[in-house]
mmCIF file of C-alpha atoms and ligand atoms in Angstrom:
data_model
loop_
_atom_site.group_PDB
_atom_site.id
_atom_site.type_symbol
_atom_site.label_atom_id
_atom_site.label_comp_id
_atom_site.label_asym_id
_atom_site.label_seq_id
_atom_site.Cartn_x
_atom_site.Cartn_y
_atom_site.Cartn_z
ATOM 1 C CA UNK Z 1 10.537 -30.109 6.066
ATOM 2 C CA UNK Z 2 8.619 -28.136 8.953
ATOM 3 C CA UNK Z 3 5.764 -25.686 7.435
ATOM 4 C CA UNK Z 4 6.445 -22.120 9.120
ATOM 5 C CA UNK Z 5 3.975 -20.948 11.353
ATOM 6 C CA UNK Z 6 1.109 -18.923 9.848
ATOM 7 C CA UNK Z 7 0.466 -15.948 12.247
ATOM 8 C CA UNK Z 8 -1.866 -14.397 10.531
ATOM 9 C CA UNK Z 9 -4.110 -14.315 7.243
ATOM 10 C CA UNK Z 10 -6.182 -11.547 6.186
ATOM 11 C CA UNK Z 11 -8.361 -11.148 2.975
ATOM 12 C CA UNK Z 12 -5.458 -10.485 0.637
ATOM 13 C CA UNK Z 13 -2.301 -11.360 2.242
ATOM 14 C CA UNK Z 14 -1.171 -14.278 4.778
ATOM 15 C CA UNK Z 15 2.028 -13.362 7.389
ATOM 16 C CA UNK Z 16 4.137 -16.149 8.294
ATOM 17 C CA UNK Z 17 7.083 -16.579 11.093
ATOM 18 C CA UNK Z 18 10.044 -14.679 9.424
ATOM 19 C CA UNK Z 19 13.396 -15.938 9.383
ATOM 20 C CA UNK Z 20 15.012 -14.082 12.400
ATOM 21 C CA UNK Z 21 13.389 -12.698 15.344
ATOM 22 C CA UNK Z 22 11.451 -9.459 14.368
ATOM 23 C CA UNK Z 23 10.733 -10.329 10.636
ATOM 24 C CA UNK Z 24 7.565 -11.631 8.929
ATOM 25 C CA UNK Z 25 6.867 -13.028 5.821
ATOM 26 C CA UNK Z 26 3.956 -11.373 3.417
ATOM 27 C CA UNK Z 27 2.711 -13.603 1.465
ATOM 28 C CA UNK Z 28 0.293 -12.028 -1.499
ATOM 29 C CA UNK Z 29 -2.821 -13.784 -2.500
ATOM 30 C CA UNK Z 30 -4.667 -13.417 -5.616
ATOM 31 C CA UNK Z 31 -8.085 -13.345 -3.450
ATOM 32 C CA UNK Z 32 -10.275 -9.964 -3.749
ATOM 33 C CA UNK Z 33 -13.530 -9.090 -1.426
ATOM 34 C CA UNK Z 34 -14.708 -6.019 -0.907
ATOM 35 C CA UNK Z 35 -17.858 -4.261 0.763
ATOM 36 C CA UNK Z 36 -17.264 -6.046 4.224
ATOM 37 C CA UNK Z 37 -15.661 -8.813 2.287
ATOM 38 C CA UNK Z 38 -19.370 -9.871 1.410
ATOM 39 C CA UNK Z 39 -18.308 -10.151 -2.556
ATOM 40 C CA UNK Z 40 -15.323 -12.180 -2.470
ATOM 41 C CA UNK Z 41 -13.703 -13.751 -5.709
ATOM 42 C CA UNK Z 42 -10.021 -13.619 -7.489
ATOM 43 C CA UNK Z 43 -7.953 -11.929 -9.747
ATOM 44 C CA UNK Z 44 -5.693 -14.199 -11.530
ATOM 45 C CA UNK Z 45 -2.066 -13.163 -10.845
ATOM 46 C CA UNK Z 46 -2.895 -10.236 -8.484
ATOM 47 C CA UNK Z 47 -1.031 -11.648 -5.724
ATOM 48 C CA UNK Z 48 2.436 -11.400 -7.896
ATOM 49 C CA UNK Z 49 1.506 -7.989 -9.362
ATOM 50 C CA UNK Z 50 1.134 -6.349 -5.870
ATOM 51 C CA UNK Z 51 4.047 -7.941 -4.579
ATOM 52 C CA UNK Z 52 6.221 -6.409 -7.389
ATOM 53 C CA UNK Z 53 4.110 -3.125 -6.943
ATOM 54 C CA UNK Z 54 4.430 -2.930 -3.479
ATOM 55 C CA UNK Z 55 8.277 -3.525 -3.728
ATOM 56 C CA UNK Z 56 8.571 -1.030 -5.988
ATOM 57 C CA UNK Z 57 6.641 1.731 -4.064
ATOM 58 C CA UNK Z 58 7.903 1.059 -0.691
ATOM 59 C CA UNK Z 59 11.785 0.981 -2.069
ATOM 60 C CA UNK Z 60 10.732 4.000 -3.677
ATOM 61 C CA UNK Z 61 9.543 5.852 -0.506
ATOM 62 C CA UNK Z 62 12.590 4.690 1.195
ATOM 63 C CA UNK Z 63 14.925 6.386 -0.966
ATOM 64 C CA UNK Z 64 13.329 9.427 -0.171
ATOM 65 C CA UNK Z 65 13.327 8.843 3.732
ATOM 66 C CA UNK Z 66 10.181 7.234 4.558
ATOM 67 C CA UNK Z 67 10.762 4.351 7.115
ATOM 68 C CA UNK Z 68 8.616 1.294 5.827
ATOM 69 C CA UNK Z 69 8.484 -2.500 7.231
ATOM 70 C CA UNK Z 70 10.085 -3.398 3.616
ATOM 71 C CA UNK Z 71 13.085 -5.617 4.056
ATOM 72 C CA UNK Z 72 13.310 -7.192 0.252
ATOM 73 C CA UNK Z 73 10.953 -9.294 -2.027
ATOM 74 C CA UNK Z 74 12.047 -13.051 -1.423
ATOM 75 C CA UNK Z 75 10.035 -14.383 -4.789
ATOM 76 C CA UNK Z 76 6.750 -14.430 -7.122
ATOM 77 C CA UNK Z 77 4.507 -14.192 -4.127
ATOM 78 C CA UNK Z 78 6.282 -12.969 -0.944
ATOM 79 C CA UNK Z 79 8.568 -10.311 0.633
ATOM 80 C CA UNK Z 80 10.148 -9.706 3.792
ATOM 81 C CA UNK Z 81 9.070 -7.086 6.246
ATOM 82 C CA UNK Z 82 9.754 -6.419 9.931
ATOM 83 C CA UNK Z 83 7.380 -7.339 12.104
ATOM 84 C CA UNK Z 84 5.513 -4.198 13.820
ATOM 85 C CA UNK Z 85 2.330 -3.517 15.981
ATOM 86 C CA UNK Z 86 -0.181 -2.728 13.488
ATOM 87 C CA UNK Z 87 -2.054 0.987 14.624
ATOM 88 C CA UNK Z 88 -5.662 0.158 14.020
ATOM 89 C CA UNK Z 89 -6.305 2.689 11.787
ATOM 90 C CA UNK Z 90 -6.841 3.375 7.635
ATOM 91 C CA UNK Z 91 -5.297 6.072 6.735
ATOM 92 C CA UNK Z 92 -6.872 7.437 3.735
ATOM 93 C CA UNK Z 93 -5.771 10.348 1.656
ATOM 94 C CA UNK Z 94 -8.015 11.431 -0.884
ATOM 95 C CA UNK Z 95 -7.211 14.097 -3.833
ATOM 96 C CA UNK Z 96 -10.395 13.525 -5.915
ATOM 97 C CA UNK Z 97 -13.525 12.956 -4.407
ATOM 98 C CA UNK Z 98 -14.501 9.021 -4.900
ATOM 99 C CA UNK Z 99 -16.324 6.334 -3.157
ATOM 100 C CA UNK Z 100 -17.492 6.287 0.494
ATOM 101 C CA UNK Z 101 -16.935 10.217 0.535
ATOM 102 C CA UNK Z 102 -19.242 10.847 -2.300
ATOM 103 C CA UNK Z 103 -21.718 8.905 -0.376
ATOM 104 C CA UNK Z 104 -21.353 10.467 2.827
ATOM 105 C CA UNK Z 105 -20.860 14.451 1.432
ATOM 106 C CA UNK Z 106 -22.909 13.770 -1.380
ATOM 107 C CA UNK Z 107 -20.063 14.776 -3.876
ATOM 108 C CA UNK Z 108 -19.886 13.932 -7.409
ATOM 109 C CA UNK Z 109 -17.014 11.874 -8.458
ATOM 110 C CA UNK Z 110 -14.155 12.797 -9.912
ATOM 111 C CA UNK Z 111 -14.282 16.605 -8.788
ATOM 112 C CA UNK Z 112 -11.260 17.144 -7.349
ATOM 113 C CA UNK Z 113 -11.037 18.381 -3.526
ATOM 114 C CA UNK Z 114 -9.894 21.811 -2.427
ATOM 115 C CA UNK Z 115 -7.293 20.227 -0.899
ATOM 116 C CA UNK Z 116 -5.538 17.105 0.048
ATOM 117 C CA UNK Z 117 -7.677 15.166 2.761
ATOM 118 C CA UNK Z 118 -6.701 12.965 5.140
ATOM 119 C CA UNK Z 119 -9.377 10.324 6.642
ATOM 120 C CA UNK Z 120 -8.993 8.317 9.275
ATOM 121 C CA UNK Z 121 -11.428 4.633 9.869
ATOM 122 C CA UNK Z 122 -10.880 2.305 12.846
ATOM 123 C CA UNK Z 123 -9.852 -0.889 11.432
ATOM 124 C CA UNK Z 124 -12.488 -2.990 12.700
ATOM 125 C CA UNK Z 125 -14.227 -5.410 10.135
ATOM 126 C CA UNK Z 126 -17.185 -6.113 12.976
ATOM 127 C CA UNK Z 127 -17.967 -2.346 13.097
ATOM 128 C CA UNK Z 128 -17.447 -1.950 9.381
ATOM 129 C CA UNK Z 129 -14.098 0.463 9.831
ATOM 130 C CA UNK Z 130 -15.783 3.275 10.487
ATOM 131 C CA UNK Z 131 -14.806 6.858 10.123
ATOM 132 C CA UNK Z 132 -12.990 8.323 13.760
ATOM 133 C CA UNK Z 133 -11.595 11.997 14.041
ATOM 134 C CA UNK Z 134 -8.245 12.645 16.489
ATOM 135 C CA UNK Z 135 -10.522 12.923 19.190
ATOM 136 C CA UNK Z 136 -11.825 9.675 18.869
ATOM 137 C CA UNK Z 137 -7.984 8.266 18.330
ATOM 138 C CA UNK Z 138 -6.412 10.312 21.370
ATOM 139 C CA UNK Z 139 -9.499 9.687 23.795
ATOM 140 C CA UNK Z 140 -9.445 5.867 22.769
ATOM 141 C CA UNK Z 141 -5.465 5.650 22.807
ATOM 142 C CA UNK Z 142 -5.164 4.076 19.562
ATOM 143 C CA UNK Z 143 -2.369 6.546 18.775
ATOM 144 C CA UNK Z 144 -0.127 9.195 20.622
ATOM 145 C CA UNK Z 145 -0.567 12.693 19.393
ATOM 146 C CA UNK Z 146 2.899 12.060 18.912
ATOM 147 C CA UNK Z 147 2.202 9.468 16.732
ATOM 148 C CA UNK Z 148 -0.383 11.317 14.664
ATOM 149 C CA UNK Z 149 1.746 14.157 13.636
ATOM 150 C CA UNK Z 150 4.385 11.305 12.291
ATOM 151 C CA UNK Z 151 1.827 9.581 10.434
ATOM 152 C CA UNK Z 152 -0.253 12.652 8.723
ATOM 153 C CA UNK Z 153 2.896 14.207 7.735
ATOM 154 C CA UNK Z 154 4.190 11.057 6.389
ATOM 155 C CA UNK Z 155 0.957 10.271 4.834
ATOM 156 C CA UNK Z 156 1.067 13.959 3.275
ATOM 157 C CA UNK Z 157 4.689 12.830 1.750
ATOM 158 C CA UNK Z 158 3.894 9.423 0.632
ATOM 159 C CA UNK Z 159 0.869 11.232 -1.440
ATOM 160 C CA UNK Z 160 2.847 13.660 -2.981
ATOM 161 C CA UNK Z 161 5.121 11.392 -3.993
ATOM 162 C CA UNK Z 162 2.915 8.336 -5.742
ATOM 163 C CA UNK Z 163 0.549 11.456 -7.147
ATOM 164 C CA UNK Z 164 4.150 12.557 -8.734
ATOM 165 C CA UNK Z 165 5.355 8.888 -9.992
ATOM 166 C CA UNK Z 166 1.834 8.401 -11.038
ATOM 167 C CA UNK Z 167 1.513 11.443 -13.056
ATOM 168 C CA UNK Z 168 4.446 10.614 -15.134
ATOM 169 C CA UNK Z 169 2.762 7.470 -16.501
ATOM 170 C CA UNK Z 170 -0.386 9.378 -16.989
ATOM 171 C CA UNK Z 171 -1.944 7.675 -14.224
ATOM 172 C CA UNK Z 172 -4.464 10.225 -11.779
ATOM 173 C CA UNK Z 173 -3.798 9.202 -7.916
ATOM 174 C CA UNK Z 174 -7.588 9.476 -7.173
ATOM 175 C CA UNK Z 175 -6.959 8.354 -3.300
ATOM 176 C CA UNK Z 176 -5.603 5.460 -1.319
ATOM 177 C CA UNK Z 177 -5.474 3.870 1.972
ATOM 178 C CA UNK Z 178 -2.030 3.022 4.048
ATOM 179 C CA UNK Z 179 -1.407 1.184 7.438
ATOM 180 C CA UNK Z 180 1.399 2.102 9.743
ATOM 181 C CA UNK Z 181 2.632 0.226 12.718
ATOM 182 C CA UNK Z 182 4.754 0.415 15.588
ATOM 183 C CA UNK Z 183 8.414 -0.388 15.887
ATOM 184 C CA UNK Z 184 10.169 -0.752 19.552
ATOM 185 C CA UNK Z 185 13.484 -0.173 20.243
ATOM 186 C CA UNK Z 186 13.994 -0.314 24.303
ATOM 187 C CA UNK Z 187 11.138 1.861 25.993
ATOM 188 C CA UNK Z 188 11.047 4.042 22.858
ATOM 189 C CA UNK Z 189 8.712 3.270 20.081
ATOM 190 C CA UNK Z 190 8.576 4.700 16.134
ATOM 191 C CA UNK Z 191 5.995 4.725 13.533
ATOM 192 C CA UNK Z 192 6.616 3.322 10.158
ATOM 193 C CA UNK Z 193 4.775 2.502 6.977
ATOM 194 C CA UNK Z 194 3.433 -1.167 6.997
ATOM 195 C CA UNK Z 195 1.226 -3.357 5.032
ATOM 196 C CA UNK Z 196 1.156 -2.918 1.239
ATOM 197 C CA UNK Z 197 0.522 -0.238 -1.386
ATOM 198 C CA UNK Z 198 -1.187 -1.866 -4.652
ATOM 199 C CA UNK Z 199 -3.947 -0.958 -7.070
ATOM 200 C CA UNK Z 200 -6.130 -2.863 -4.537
ATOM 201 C CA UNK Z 201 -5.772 0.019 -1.845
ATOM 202 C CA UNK Z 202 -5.398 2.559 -4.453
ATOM 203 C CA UNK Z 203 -7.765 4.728 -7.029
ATOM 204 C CA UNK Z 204 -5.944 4.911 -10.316
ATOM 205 C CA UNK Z 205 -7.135 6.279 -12.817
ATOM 206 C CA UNK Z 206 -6.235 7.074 -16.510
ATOM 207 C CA UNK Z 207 -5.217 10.410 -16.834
ATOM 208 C CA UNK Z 208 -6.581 10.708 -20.608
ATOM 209 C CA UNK Z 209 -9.535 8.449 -20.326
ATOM 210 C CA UNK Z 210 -10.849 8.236 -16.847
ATOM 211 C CA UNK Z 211 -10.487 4.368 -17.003
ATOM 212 C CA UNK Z 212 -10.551 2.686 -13.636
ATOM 213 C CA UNK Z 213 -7.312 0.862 -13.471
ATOM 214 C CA UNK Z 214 -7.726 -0.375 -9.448
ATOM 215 C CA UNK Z 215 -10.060 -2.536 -7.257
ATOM 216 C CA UNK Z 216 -13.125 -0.845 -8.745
ATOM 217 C CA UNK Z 217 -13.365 -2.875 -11.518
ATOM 218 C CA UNK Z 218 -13.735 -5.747 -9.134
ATOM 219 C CA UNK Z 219 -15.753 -4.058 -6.770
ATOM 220 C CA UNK Z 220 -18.155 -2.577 -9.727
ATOM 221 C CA UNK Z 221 -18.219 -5.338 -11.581
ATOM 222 C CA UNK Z 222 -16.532 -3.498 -14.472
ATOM 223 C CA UNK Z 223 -14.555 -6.581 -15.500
ATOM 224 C CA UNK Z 224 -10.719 -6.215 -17.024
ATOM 225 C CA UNK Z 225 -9.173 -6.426 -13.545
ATOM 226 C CA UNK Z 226 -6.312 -8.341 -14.594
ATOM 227 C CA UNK Z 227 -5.268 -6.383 -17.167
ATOM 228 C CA UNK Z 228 -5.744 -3.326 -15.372
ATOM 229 C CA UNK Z 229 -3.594 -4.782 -12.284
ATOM 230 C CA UNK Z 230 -1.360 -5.610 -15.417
ATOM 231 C CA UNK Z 231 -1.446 -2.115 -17.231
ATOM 232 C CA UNK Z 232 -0.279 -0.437 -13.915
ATOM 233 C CA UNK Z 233 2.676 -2.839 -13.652
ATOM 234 C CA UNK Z 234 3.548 -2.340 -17.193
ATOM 235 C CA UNK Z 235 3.627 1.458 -17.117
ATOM 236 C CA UNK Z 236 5.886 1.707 -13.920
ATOM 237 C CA UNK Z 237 7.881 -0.439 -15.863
ATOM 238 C CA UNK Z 238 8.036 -3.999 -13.788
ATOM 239 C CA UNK Z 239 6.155 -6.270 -16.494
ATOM 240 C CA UNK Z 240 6.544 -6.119 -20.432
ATOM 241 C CA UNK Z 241 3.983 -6.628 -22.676
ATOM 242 C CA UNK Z 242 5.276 -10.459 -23.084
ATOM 243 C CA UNK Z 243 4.069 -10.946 -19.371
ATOM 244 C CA UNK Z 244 7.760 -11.333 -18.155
ATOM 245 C CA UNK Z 245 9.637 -9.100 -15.573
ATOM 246 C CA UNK Z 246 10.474 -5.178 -17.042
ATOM 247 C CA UNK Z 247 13.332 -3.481 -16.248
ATOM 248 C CA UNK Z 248 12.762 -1.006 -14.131
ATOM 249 C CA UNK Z 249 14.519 1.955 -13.636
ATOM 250 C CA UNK Z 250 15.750 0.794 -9.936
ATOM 251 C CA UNK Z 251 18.249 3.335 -8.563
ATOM 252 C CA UNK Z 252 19.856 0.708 -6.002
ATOM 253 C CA UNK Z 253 20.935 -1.118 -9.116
ATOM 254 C CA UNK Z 254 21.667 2.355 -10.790
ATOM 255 C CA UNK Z 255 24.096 3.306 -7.802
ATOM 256 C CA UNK Z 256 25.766 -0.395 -7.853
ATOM 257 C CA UNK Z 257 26.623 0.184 -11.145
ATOM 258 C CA UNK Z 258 28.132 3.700 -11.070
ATOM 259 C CA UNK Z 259 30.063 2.716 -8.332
ATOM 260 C CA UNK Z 260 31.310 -0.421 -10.264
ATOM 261 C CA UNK Z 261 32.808 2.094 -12.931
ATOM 262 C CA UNK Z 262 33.858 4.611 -10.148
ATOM 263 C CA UNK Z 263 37.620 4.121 -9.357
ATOM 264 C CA UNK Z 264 37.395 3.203 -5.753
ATOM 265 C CA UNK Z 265 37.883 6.063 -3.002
ATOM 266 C CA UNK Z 266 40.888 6.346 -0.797
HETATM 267 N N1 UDP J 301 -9.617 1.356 0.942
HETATM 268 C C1 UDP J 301 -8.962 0.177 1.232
HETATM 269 N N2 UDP J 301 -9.457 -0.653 2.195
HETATM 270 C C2 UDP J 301 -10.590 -0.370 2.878
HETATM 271 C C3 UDP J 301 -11.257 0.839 2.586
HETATM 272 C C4 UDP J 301 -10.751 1.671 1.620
HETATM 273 O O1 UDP J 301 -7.916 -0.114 0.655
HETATM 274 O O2 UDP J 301 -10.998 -1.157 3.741
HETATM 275 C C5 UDP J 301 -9.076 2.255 -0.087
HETATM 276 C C6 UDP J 301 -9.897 2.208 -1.361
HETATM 277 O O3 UDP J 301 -9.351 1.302 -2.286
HETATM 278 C C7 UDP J 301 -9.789 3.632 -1.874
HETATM 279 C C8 UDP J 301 -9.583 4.469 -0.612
HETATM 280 O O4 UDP J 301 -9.145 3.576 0.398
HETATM 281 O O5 UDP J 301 -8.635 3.754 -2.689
HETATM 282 C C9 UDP J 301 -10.826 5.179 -0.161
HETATM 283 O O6 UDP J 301 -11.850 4.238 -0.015
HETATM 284 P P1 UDP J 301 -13.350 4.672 0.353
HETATM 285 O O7 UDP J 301 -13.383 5.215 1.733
HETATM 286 O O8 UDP J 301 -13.879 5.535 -0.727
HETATM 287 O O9 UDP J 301 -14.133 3.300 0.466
HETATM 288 P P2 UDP J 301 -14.876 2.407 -0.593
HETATM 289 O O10 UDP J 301 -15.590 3.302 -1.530
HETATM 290 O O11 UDP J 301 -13.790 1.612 -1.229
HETATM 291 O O12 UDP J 301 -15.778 1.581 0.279
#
């Protein structure tokens, strides 16, 4: 057997060759850094938690018209995407003030913003991703203007959204971070969503308790990672308490089966 060709691998994830031309394969790893990836370590089983998360969240945001690289979830550990060029830019969306802002603004966490906020950082681990206004993205070229308005407004959609889902399972969308990337078709290029959303580019917390229920607990040394990783997967209804696969309430499979019991059209 030939082993695919790695193309890339990044702290949490590896990509391989895909199967046709224009696909990758995104393989999840349980590995966790953070600050500049100078604490590294693992959480046991994240790798197949995000992977079912992700899935989830991205078929999700498809059903309600956001283009993502999402193609399906091949097993445990791996899904297929397309293959796009990656925008070098975080996109972060913050509804409660937390982390780097706090430092920078010298908010308190947890008090919640006037209004939804969208950051942008350069995705450069050598300059430690640092913060970059439109200016800095048009005058560099690291996006269209074009480009910008797709991605803000889709970031503005994607937010609404997860705060929604995550509401109903008493969960607080805090903030998060997304990656988009570039699709061509001819001369014509379109953004969609890429990379992965998980509780490791996510602030979740519990609605009722404030508990942490992200990357935080690694980061802060909180401890209870796994089961937080864990708890999240169990409340949106993709692992049961006996550690094996939920059902979850996937409309796909909802709209096979009504149209198995539909009498077919003419
Ligand atoms: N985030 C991320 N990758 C990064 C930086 C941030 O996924 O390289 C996420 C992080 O998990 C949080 C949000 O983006 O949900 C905002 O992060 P922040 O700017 O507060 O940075 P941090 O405090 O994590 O350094």
């Amino acid at each position: 057997m030939t082993r695919r060709r790695q193309i890339y691998e990044g702290k949490a994830k590896i990509l391989y060759e895909g199967p046709e031309p224009g696909t990758l394969i995104q393989y999840f790893k349980d590995d966790a850094t953070a600050f500049d990836a100078t604490k590294r370590g693992t959480i046991n089983g994240k790798g197949v938690i995000n992977n079912r998360i992700s899935e989830h969240v991205f078929t999700r945001l498809t059903h309600i018209g956001i283009p993502t690289h999402f193609i399906r979830r091949l097993n445990m550990r791996e899904q297929l995407v397309r293959q796009v060029e990656i925008i070098p830019l975080e996109v972060i969306v913050r509804n409660v003030a937390a982390g780097s802002i706090c430092k920078r603004l010298g908010l308190e966490e947890g008090e919640p913003l006037p209004h939804t906020l969208i950051e942008y950082c350069l995705k450069d681990d050598a300059l430690h991703d640092p913060l970059v206004t439109e200016e800095h993205i048009a005058c560099f070229g690291w996006a269209t203007n074009e480009e910008m308005q797709d991605i803000s407004a889709m970031a503005i959609r994607v937010n609404d959204f997860m705060a929604g889902m995550f509401a109903a399972i008493n969960i607080r969308l805090v903030d998060f971070k997304i990656e988009f990337g570039r699709i061509w078709d001819g001369d014509f290029s379109r953004v969609i969503l890429a990379d992965e959303i998980s509780p490791d580019g996510c602030r979740l917390w519990d609605m009722a308790t404030g508990e942490k229920l992200d990357k935080d607990r690694f980061r802060r040394d909180l401890g209870g990672e796994e089961e937080a990783y864990q708890e999240v997967a169990k409340r949106l209804g993709l692992l049961q308490d006996d550690g094996t696969p939920g059902e979850v309430l996937d409309l796909t499979a909802h709209r096979k089966l009504r149209g198995k019991s539909e009498k077919p059209k003419k």
